[in-house]
PDB file of C-alpha atoms in Angstrom:
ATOM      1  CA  UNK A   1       0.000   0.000   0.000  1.00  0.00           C
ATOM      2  CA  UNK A   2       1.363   3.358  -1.139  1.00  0.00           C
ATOM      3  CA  UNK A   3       1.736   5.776   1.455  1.00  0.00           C
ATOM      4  CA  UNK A   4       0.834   9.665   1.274  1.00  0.00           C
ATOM      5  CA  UNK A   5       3.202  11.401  -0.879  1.00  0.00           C
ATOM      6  CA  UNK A   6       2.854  14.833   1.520  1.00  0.00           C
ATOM      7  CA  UNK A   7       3.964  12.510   4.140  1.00  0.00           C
ATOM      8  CA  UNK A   8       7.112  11.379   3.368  1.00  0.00           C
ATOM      9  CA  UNK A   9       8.064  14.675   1.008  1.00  0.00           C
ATOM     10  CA  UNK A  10      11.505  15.372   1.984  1.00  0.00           C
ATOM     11  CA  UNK A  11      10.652  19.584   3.024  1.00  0.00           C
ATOM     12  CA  UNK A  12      13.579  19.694   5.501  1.00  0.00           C
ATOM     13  CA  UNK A  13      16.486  18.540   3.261  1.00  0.00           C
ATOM     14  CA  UNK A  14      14.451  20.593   0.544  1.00  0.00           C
ATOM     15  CA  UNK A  15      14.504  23.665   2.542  1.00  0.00           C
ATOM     16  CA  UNK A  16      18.414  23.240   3.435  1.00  0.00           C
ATOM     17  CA  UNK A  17      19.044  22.992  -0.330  1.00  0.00           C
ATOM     18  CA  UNK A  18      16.739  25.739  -1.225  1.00  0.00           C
ATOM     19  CA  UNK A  19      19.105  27.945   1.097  1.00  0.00           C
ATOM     20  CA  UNK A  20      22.287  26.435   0.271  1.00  0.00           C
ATOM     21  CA  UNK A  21      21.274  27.576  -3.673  1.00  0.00           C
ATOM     22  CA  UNK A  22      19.582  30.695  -2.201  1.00  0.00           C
ATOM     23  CA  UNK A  23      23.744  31.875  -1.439  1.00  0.00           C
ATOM     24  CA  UNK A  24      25.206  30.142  -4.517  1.00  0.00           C
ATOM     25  CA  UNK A  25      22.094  32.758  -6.278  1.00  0.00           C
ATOM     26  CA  UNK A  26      22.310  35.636  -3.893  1.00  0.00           C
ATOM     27  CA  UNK A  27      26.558  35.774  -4.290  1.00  0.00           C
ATOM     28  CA  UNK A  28      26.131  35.215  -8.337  1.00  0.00           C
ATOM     29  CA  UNK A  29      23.549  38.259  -8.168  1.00  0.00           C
ATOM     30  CA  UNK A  30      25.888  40.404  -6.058  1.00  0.00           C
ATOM     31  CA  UNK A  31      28.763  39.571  -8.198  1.00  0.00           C
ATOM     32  CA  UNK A  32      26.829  40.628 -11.636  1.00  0.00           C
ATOM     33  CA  UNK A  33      25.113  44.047 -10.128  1.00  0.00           C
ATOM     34  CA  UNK A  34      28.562  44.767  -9.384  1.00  0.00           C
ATOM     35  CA  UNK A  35      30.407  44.508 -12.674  1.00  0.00           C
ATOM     36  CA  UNK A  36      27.450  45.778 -13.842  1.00  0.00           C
ATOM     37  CA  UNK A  37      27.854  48.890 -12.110  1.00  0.00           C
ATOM     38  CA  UNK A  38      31.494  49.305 -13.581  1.00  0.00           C
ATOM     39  CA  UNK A  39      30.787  48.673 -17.023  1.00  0.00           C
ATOM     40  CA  UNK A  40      28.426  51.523 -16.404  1.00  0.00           C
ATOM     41  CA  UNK A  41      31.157  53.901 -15.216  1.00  0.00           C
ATOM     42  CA  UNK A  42      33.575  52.905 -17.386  1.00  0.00           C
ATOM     43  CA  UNK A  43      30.928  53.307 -20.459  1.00  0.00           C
ATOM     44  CA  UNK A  44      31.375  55.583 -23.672  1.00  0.00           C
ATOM     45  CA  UNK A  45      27.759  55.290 -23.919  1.00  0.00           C
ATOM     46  CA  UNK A  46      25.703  55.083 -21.504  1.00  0.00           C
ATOM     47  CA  UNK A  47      22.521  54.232 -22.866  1.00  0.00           C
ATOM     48  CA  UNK A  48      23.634  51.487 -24.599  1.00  0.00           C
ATOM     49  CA  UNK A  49      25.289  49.967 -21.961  1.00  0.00           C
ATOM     50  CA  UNK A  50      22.358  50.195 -19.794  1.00  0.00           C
ATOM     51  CA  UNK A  51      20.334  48.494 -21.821  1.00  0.00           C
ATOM     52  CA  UNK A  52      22.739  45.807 -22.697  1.00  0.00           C
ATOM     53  CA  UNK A  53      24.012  45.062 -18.985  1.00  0.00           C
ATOM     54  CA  UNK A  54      19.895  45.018 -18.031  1.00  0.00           C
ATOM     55  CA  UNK A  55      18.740  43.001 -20.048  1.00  0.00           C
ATOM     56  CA  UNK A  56      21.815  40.470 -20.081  1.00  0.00           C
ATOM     57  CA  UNK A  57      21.442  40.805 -15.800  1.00  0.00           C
ATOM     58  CA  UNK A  58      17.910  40.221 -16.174  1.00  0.00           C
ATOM     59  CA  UNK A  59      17.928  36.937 -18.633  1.00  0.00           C
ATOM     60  CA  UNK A  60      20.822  35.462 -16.445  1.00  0.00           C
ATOM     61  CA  UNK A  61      19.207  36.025 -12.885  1.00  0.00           C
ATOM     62  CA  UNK A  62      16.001  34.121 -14.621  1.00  0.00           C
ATOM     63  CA  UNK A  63      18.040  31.509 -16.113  1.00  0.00           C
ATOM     64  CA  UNK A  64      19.882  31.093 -13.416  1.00  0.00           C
ATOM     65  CA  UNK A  65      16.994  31.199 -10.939  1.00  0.00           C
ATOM     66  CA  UNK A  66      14.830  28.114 -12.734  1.00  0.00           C
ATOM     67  CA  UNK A  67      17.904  26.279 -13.383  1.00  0.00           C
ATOM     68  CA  UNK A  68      18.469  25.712  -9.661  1.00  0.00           C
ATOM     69  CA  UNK A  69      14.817  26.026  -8.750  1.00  0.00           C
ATOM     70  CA  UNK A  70      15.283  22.201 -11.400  1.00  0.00           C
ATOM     71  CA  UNK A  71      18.210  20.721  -9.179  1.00  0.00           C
ATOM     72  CA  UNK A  72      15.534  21.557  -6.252  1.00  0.00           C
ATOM     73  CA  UNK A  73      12.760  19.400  -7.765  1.00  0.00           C
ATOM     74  CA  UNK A  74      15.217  16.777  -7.888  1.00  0.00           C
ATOM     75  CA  UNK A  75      16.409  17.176  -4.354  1.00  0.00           C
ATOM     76  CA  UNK A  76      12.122  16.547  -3.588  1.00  0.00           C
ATOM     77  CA  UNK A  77      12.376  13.659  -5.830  1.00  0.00           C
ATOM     78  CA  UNK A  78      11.688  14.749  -8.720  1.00  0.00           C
ATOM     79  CA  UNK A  79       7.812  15.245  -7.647  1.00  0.00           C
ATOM     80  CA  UNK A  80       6.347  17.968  -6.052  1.00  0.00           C
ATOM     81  CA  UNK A  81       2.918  19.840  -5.759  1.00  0.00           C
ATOM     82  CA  UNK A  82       2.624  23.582  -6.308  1.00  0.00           C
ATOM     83  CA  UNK A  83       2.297  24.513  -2.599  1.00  0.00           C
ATOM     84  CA  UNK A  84       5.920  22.230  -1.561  1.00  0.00           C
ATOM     85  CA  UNK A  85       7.144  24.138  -5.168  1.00  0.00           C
ATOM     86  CA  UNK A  86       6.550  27.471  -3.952  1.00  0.00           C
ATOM     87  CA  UNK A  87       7.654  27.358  -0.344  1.00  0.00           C
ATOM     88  CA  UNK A  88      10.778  25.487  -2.028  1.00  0.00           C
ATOM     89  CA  UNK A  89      11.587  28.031  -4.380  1.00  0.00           C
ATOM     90  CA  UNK A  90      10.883  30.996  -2.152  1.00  0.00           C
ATOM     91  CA  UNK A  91      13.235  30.396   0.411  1.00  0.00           C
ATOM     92  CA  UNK A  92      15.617  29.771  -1.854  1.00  0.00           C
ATOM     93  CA  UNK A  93      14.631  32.946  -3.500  1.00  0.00           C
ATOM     94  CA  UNK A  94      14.131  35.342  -0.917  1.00  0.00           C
ATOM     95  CA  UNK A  95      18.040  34.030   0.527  1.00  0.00           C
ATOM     96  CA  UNK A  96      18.734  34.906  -2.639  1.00  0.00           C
ATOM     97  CA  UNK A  97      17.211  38.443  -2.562  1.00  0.00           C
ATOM     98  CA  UNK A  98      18.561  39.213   0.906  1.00  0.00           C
ATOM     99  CA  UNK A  99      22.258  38.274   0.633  1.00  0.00           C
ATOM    100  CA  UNK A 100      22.348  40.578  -2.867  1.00  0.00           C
ATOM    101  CA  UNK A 101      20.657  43.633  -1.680  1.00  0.00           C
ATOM    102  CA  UNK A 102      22.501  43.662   2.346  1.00  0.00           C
ATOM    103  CA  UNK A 103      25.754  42.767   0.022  1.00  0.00           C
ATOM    104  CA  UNK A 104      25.052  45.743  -2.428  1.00  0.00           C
ATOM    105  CA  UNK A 105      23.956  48.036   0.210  1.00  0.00           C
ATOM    106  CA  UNK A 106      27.758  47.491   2.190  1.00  0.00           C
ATOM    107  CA  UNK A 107      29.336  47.528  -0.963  1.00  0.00           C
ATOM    108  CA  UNK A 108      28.093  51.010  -1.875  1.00  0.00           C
ATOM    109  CA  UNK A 109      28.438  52.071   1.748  1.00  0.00           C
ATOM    110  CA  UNK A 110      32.160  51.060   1.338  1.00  0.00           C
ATOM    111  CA  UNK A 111      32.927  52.650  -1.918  1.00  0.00           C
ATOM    112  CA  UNK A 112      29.748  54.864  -2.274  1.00  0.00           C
ATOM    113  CA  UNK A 113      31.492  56.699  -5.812  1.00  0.00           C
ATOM    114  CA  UNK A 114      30.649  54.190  -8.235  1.00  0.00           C
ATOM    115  CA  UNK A 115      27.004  54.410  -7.802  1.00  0.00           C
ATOM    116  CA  UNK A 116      26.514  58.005  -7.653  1.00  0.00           C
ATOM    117  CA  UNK A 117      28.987  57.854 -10.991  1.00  0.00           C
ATOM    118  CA  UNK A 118      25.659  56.047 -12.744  1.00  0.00           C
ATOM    119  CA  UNK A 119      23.275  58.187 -10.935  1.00  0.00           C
ATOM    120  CA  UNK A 120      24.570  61.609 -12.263  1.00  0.00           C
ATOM    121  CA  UNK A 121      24.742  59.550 -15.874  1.00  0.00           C
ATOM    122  CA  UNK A 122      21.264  58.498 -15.558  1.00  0.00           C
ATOM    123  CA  UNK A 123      20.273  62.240 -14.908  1.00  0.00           C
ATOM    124  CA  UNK A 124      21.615  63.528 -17.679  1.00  0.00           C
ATOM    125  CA  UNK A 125      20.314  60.210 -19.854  1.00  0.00           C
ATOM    126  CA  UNK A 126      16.863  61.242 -18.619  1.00  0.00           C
ATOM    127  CA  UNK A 127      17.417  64.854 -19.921  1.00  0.00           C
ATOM    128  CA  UNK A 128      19.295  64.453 -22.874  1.00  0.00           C
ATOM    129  CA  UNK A 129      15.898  61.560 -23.268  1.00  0.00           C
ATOM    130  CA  UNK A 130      12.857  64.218 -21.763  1.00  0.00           C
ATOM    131  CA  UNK A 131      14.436  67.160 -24.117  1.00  0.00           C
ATOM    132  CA  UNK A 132      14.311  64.810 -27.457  1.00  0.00           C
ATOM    133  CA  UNK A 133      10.602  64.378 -26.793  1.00  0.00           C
ATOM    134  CA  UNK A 134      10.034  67.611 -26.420  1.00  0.00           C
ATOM    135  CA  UNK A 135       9.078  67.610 -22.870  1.00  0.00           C
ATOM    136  CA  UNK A 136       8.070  70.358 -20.893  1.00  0.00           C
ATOM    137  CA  UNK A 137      11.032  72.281 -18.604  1.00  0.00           C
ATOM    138  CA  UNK A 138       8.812  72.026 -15.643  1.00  0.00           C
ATOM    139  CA  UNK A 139       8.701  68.386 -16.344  1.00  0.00           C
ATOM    140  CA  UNK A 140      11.863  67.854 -17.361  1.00  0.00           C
ATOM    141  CA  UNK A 141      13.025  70.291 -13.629  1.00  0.00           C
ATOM    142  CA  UNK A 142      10.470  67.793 -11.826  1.00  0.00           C
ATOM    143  CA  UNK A 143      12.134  64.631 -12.913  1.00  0.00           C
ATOM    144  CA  UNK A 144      15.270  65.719 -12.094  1.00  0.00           C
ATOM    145  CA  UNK A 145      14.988  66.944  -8.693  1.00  0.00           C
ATOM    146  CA  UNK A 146      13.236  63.177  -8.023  1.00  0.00           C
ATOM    147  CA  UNK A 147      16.736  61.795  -9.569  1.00  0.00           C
ATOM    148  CA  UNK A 148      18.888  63.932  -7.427  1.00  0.00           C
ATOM    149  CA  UNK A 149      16.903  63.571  -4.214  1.00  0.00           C
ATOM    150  CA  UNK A 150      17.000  59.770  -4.711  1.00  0.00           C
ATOM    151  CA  UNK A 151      20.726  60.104  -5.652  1.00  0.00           C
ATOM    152  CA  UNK A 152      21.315  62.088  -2.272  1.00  0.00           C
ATOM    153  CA  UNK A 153      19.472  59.122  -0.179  1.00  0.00           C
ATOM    154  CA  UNK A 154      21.676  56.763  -1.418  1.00  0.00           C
ATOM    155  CA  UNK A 155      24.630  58.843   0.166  1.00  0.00           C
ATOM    156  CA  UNK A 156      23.309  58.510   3.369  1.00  0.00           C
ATOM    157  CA  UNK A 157      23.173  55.038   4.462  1.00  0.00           C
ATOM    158  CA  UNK A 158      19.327  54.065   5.987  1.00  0.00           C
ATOM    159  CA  UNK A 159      18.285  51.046   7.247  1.00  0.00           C
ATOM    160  CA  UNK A 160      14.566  51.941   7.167  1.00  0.00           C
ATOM    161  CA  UNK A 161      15.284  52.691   3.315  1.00  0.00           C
ATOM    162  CA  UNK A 162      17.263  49.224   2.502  1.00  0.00           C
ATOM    163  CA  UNK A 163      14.731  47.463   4.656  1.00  0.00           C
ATOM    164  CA  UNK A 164      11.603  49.092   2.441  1.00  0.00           C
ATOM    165  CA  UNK A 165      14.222  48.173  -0.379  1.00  0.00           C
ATOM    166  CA  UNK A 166      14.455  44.202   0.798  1.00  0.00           C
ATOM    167  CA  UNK A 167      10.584  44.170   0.986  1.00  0.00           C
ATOM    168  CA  UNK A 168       9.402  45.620  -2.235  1.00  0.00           C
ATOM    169  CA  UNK A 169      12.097  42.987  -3.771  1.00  0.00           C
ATOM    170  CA  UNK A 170      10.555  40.120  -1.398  1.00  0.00           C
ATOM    171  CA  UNK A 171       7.333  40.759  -3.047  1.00  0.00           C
ATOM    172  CA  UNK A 172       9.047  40.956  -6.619  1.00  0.00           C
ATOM    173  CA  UNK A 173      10.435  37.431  -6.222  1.00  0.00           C
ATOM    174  CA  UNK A 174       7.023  35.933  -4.277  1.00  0.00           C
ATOM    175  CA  UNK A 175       5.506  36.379  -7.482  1.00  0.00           C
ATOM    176  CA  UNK A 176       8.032  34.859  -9.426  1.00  0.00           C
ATOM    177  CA  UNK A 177       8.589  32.157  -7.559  1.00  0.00           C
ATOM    178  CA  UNK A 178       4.684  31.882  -8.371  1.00  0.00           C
ATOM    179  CA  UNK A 179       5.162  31.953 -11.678  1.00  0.00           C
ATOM    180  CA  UNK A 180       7.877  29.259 -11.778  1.00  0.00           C
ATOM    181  CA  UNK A 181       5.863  26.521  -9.223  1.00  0.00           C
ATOM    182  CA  UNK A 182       3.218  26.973 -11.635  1.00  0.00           C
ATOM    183  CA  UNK A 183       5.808  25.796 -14.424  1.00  0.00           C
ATOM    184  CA  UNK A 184       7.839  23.256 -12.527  1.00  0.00           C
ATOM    185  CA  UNK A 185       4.778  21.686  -9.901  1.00  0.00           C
ATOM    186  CA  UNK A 186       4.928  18.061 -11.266  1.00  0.00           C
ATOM    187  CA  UNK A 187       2.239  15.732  -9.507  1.00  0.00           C
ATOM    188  CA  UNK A 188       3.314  12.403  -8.484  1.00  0.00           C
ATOM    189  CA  UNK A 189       1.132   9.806 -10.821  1.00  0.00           C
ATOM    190  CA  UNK A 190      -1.072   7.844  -8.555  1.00  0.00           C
ATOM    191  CA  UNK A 191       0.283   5.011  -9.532  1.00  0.00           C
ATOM    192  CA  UNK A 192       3.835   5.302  -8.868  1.00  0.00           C
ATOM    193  CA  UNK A 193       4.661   4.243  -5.906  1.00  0.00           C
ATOM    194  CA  UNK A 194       6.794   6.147  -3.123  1.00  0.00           C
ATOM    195  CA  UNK A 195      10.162   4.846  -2.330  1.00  0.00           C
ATOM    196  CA  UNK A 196       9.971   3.694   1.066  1.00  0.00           C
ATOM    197  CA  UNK A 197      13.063   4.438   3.708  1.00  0.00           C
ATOM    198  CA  UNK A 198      14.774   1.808   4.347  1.00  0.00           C
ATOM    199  CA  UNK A 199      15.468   2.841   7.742  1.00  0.00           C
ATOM    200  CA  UNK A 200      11.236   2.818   8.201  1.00  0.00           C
ATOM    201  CA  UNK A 201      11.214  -0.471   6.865  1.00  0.00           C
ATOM    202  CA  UNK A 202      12.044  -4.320   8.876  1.00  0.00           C
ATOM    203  CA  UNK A 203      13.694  -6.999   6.901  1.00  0.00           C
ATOM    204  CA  UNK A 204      11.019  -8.216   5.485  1.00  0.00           C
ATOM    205  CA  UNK A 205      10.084  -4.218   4.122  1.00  0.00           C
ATOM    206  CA  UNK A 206       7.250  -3.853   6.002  1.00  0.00           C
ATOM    207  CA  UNK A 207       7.132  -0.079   7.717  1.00  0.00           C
ATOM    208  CA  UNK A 208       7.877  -0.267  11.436  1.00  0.00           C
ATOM    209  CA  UNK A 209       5.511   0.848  13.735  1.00  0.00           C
ATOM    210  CA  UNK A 210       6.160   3.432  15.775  1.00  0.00           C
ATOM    211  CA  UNK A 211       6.278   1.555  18.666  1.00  0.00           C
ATOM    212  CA  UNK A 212       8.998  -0.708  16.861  1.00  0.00           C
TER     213      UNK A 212
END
């Protein structure tokens, strides 16, 4: 007689996986952000840069994101509902998430000129961009005095504005990690039966009673 699959789901040694790739994620995202920034500075043009180092950020981080959210279905056993998918991928996730943005955050607090190097280039990207479209100067003044005042928060290290940071990012990857347990759920086929521990199991692989 098969037993119930949600009972004998492996959820701790899939949630000390999903943390263990949750730092090999959160490092890798730390590590691009920061060349990224760089390649910024060091950039002849800026606008092309940006979009390039976005959008190559952006397909890597998903990439990279499903590929180990895989190697965590197969940690489960290669079966796993949506709800054990999303708590799975989640943790590893939000690990992810909070290890990138408390490393970027010291980072910048260390060596604070880099960043405000591609702030004052996105300012003057966004007016160079406002002025082409013929936008307004009271528009154009507006936007830029958001830019700046942003730019001069950053200077000032705030843990109330990381923190409000870390949550609007939490939320960011909740739904993603929605979006990829919706992809990767795989049911396990009635059928198929659950491979039983063989330290639950007497010689003649019956399960052992609690009792013994």
């Amino acid at each position: 007689m098969n037993h119930d699959f949600n009972s004998t789901f492996p959820s701790e040694e899939v949630k000390k996986e999903g943390i263990k790739y949750g730092v090999y994620l959160g490092i890798i995202s730390l590590v691009i952000s920061i060349v990224s920034m760089y390649v910024l500075v060091n950039s002849s043009d800026f606008k092309i840069s940006s979009i390039v180092t976005g959008s190559v950020s952006f397909v890597l981080m998903i990439a990279l994101s499903a590929y180990f959210a895989v190697l965590l279905r197969k940690v489960a056993g290669g079966f796993w509902n949506f709800s054990q998918a999303l708590k799975g991928i989640f943790v590893m996730l939000a690990i992810s998430v909070i290890i990138s943005t408390v490393g970027g955050a010291l980072f910048n607090l260390a060596n604070p000129e880099p960043q405000q190097i591609v702030f004052d280039k996105t300012i003057n990207l966004t007016i160079e961009t406002m002025e082409s479209i013929g936008a307004d100067d009271d528009l154009i003044d507006k936007q830029v005095a958001d830019l700046e005042k942003q730019r001069d928060e950053l200077r000032e290290f705030s843990i109330g504005q990381n923190l409000k940071g870390l949550g609007i990012a939490l939320i960011m990857y909740f739904v993603f990690a929605l979006i990829l347990a919706a992809i990767l759920k795989r049911e396990r086929p009635g059928f198929l039966p659950v491979q039983n521990d063989p330290n639950q199991t007497n010689s003649e692989g019956h399960y052992k009673s609690e009792e013994g």
